[in-house]
Coordinates of C-alpha atoms in Angstrom, one line a residue:
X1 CA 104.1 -87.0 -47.0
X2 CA 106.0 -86.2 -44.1
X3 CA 106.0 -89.4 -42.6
X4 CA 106.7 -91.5 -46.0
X5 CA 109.9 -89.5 -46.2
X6 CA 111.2 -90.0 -42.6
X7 CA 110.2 -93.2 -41.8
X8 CA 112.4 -95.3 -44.2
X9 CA 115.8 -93.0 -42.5
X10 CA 115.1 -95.2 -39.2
X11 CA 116.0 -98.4 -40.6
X12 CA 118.7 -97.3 -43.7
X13 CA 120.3 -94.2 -42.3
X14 CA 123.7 -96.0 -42.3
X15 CA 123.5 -96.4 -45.9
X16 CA 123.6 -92.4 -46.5
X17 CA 126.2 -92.3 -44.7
X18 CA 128.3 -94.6 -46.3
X19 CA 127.0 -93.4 -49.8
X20 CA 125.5 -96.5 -50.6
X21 CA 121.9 -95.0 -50.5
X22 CA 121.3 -95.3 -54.4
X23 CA 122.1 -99.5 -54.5
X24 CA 120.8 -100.2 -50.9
X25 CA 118.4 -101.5 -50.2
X26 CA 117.9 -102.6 -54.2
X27 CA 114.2 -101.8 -54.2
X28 CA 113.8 -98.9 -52.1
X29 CA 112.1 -96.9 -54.4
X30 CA 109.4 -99.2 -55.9
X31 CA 108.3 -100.2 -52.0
X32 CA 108.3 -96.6 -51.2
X33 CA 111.1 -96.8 -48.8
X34 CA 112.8 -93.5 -50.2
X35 CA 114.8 -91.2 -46.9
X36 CA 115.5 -87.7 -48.6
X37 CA 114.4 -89.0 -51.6
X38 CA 117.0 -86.5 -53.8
X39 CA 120.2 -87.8 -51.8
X40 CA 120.5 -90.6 -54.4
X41 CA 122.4 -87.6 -56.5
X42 CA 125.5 -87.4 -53.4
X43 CA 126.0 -91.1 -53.6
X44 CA 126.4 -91.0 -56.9
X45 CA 128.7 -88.1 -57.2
X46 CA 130.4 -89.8 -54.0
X47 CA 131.4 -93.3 -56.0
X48 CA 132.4 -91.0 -59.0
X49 CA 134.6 -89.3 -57.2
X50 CA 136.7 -92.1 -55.1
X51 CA 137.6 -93.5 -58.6
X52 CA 139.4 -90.3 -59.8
X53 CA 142.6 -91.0 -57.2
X54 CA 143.0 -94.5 -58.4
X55 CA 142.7 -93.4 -62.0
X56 CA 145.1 -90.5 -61.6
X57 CA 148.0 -92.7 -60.0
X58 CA 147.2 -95.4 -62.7
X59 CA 147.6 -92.2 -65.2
X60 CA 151.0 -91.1 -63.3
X61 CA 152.5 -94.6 -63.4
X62 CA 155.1 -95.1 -65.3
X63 CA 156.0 -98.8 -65.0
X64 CA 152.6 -99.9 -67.0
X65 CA 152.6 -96.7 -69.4
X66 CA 149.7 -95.6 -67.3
X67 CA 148.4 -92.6 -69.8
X68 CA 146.9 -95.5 -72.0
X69 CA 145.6 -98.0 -69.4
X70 CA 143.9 -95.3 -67.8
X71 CA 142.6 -94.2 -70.8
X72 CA 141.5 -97.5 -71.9
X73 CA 140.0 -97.5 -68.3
X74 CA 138.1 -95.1 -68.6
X75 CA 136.7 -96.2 -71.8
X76 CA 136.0 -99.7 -70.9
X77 CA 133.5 -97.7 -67.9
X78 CA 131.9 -95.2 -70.7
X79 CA 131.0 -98.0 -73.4
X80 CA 129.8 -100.4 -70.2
X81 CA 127.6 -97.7 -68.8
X82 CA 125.9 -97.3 -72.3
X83 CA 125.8 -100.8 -72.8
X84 CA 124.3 -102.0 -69.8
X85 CA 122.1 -99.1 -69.8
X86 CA 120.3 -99.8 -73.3
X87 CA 120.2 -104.2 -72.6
X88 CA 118.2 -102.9 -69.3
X89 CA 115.9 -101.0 -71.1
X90 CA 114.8 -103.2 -73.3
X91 CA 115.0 -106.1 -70.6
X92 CA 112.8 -104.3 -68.2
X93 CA 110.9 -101.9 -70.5
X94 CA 111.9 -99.0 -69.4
X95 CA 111.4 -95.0 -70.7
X96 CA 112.4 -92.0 -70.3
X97 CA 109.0 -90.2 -71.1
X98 CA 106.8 -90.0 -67.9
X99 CA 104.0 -90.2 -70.7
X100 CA 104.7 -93.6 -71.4
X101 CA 102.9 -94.6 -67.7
X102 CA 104.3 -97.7 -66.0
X103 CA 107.6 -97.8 -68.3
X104 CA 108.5 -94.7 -67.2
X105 CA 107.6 -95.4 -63.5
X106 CA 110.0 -98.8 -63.7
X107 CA 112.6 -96.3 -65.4
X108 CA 112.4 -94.3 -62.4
X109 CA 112.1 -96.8 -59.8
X110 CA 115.1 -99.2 -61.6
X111 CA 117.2 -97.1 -63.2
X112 CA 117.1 -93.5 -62.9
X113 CA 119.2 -93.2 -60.1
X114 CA 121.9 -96.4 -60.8
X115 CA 125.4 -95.5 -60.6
X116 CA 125.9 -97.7 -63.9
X117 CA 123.2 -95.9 -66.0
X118 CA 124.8 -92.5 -65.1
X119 CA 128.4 -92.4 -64.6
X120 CA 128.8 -91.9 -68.4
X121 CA 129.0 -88.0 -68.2
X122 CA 131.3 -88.2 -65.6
X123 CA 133.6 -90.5 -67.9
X124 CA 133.1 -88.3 -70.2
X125 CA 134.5 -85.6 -68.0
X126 CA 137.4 -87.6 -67.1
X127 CA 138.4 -87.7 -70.7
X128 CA 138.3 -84.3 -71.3
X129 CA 140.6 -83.5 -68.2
X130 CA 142.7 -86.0 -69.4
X131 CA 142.7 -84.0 -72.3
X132 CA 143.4 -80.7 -70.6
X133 CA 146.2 -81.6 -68.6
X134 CA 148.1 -82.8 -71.7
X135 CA 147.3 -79.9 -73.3
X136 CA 148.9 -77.5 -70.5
X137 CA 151.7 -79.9 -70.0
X138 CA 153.0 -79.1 -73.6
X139 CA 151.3 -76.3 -75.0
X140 CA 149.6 -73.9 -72.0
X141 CA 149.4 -70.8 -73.8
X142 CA 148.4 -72.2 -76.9
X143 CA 144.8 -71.2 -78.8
X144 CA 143.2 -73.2 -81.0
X145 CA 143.0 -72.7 -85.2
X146 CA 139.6 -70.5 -86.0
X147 CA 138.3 -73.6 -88.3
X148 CA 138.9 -75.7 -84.7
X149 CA 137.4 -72.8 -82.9
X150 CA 134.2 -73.2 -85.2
X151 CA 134.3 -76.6 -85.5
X152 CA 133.9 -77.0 -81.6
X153 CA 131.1 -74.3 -81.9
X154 CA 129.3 -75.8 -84.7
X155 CA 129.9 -79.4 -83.1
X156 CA 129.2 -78.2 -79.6
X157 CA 125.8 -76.5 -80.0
X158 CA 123.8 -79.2 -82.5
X159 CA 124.7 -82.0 -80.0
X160 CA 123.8 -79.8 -77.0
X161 CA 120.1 -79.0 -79.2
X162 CA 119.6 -83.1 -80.0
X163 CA 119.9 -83.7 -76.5
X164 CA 117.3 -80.7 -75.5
X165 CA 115.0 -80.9 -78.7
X166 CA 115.7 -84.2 -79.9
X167 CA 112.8 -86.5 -77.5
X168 CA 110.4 -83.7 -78.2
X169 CA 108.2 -86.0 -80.8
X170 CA 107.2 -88.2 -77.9
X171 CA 105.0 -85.1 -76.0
X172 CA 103.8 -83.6 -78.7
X173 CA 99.6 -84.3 -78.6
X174 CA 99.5 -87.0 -76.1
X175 CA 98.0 -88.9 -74.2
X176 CA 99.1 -89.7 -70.6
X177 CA 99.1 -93.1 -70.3
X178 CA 98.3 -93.0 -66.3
X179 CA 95.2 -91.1 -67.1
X180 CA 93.7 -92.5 -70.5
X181 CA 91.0 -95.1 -70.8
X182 CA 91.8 -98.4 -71.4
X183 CA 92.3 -99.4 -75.3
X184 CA 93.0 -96.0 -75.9
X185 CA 96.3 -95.0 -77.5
X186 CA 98.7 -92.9 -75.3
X187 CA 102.3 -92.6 -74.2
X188 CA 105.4 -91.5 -77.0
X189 CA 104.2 -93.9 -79.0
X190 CA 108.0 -94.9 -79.4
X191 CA 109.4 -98.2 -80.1
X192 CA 111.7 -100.3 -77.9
X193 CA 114.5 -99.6 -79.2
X194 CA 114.5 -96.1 -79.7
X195 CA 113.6 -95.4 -75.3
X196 CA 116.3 -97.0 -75.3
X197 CA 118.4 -95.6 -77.0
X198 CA 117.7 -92.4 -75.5
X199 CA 118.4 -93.3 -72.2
X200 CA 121.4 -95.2 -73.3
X201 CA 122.9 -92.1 -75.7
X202 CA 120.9 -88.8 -74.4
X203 CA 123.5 -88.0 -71.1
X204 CA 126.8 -88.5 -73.1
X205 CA 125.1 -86.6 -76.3
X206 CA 124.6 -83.3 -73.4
X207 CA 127.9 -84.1 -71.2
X208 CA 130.0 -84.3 -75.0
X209 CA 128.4 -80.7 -76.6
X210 CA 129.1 -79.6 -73.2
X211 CA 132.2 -80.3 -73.1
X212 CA 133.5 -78.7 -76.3
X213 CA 132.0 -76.0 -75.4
X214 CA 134.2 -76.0 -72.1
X215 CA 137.2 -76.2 -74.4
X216 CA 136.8 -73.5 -75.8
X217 CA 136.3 -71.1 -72.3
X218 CA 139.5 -72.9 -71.7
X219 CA 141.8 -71.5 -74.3
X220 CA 139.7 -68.2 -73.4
X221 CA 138.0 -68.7 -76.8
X222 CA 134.2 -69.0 -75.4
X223 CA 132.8 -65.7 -76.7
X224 CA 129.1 -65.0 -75.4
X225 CA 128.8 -67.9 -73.5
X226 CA 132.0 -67.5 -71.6
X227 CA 131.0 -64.0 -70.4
X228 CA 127.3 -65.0 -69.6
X229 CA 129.0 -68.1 -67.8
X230 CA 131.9 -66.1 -66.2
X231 CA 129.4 -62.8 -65.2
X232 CA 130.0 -61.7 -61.6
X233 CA 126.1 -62.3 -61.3
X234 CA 126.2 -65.5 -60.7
X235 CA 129.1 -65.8 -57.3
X236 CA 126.3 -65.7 -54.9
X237 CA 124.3 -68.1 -56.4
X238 CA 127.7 -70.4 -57.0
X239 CA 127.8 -70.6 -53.5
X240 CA 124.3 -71.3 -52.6
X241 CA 123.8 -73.5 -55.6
X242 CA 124.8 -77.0 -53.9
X243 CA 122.7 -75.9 -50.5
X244 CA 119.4 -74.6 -52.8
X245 CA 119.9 -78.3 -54.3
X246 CA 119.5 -79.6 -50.4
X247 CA 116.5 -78.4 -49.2
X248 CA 115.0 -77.3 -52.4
X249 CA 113.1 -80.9 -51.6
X250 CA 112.0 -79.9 -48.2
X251 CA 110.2 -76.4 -49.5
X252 CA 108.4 -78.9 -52.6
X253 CA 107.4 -81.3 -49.7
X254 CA 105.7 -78.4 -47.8
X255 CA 104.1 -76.2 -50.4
X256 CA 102.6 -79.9 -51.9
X257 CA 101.4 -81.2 -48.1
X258 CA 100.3 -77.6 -47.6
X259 CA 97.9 -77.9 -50.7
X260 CA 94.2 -78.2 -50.3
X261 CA 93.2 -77.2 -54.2
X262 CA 94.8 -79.3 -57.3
X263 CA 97.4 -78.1 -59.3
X264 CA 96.0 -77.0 -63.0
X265 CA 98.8 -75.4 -65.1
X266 CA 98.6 -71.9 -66.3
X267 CA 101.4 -69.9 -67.1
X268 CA 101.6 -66.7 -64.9
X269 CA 100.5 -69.6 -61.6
X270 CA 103.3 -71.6 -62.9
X271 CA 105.7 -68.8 -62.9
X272 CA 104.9 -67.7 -59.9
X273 CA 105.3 -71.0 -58.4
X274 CA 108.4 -71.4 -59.6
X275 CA 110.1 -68.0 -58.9
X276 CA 108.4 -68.0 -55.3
X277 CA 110.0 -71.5 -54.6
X278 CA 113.1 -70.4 -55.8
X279 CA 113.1 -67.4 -53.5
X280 CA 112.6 -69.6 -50.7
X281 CA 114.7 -72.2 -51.4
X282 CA 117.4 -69.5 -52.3
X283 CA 116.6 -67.8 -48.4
X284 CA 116.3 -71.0 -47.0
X285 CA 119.8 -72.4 -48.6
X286 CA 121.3 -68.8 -47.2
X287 CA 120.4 -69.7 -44.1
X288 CA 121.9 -73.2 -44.0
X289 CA 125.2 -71.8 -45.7
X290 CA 125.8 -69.0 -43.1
X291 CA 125.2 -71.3 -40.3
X292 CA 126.2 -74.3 -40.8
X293 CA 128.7 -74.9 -43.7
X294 CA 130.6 -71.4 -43.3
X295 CA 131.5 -72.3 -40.1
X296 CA 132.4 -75.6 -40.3
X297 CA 134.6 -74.3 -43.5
X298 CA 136.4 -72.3 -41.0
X299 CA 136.9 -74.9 -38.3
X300 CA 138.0 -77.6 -41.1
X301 CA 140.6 -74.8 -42.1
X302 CA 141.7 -74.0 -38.5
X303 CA 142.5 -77.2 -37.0
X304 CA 143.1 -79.8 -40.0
X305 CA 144.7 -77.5 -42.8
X306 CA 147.9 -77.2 -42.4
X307 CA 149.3 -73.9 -41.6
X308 CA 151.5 -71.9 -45.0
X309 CA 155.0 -71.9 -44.7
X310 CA 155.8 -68.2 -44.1
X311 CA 159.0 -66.0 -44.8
X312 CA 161.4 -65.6 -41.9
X313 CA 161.4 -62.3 -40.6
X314 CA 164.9 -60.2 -39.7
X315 CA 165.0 -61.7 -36.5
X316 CA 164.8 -64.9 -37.7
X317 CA 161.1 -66.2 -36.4
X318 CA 158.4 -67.1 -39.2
X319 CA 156.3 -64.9 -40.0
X320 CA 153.0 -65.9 -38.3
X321 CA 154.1 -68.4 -36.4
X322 CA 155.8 -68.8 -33.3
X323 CA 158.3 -71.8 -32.1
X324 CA 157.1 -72.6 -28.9
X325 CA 158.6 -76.0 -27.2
X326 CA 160.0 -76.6 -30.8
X327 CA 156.7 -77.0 -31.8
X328 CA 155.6 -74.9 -34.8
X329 CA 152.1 -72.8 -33.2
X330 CA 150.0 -71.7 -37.1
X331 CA 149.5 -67.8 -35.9
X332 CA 145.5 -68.6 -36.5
X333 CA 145.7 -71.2 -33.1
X334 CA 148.3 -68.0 -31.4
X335 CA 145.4 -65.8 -31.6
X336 CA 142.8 -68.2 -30.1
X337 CA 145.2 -69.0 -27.5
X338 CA 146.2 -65.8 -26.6
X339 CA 144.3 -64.4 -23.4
X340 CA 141.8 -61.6 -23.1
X341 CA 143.5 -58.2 -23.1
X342 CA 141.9 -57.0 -20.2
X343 CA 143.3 -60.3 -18.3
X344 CA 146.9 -59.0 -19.9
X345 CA 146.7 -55.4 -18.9
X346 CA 145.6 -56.6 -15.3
X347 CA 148.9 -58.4 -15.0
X348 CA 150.8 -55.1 -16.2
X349 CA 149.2 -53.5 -13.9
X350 CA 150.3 -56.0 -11.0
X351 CA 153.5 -56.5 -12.5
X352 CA 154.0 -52.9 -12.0
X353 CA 153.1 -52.5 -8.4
X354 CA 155.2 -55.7 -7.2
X355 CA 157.7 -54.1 -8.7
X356 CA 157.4 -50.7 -7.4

């Protein structure tokens, strides 16, 4: 398992590093050729991202009345996502239930992980901070009306249980298709049309309840949820969260190579599995964070952040900084070039006896 994982990194390693790792090369995953098979997730989140800058100066303009363009922008990329996400499903019958055998395995090898059958939450997204920043730009400390405050509750909530609850009929009393005999009925037992229109509908169904429901922990109006979501609990898994997603991958390659038995499911193993990985995963995330990404953190901030503009003091220098060669030192870079104080109180010392 080791090896199917590393050898493919020899040949496409470039493509991770450009964030091109989910398009190239186009069949990587049917042929096997997956390197860190979960880094599909940062190339994604990668190509999202570089579009927000254009679509923020396209929203700032004011030449093209660049609030609607970028609106209608944004729009144009939800309705194409869904769109080309549903034709594809029926084209190259594809599901979202891992029941359904090798529909679901061309879901996953195809689809699953295309920037075009995905980026429809993060439109979605877009829309609602599109949304927020009007709001604060004319009303900030306004709340919202207790029918709206409902509504977006009421609203908020069923969507949030159609996405959860909704594909439930298709794994109730069946039949794996990858394990069932031949001419025996298995899989969902869903039509064409309707795996399709899961995939197509399912992620902007979650990503809208979601989003109402972020509405309202922005006008402070969240209730329960806000406090469960805001509870001091969860800072120190905030900042592992995004290293626990790295090498959670690496602790389920080990613990499945590791394995000599089968895996049968019973609840208390399953548990225990799953709190024991998460404990590792957690530790081994810890580690990475204090290591490597706290101290990188600190070096980024050091030499590439530029310095705060500090008050002048009464004798007229800046506050943590010092003017040296008209060149403005941040007091951070003083301190590492300062010498050792042993090395100045030598030259006291010395300074003293010349004199004398």
């Amino acid at each position: 398992m080791w090896e199917s994982n590393t050898r493919p990194c020899r040949g496409i390693w470039w493509s991770h590093f450009l964030y091109l790792n989910d398009v190239y090369p186009w069949w990587n995953q049917r042929l096997g050729e997956v390197c860190y098979g979960h880094s599909w997730y940062l190339a994604n989140d990668m190509q999202y991202f570089l579009l927000v800058p254009l679509l923020c100066l396209l929203y700032r303009s004011q030449k093209v009345n660049g609030k609607k363009w970028a609106g209608y922008l944004v729009w144009a990329c939800l309705l194409s996502c869904v769109i080309a996400t549903y034709v594809l499903a029926i084209k190259d019958n594809w599901s979202p239930n891992s029941w359904d055998g090798v529909e679901g395995d061309h879901y996953r090898e195809e689809g699953f992980s295309r920037p075009w059958t995905r980026c429809s939450s993060y439109m979605i997204g877009v829309l609602f901070s599109y949304y927020w920043y009007e709001k604060k730009q004319t009303n900030p400390d306004g709340k919202l009306l207790s029918i709206q405050a409902n509504l977006l509750w009421v609203v908020g909530l069923s969507l949030l249980a159609i996405a959860m609850y909704g594909p439930h009929s298709g794994s109730v009393n069946v039949i794996p298709c990858n394990l069932a005999a031949p001419g025996t009925k298995c899989g969902s037992g869903w039509s064409a049309s309707t795996k399709a229109a899961i995939l197509a509908f399912l992620r902007p169904t979650w990503t809208l309840g979601l989003g109402l429901l972020s509405v309202l922990c922005w006008h402070n109006q969240g209730g329960l949820i806000q406090k469960f979501l805001a509870a001091p609990a969860w800072a120190p898994l905030s900042a592992l969260s995004f290293c626990i997603y790295l090498v959670h991958y690496t602790v389920l390659t080990f613990y499945i190579s590791q394995r000599t038995l089968r895996i049968r499911f019973e609840l208390f193993g399953f548990l225990n599995s799953f709190f024991g990985l998460m404990a590792i995963s957690c530790g081994v995330a810890l580690f990475v964070v204090l290591l490597v990404e706290k101290p990188f953190m600190k070096l980024q901030k050091l030499y590439f952040e530029p310095a705060m503009p500090a008050k002048k003091t009464v004798a007229g220098k800046a506050a943590g900084t010092e003017n040296r060669d008209n060149v403005t030192v941040p007091a951070q870079m003083l301190k590492l070039m300062e010498p050792p104080k042993k090395a100045v109180k030598a030259a006291k010392v010395t300074k003293n006896d010349g004199g004398s």
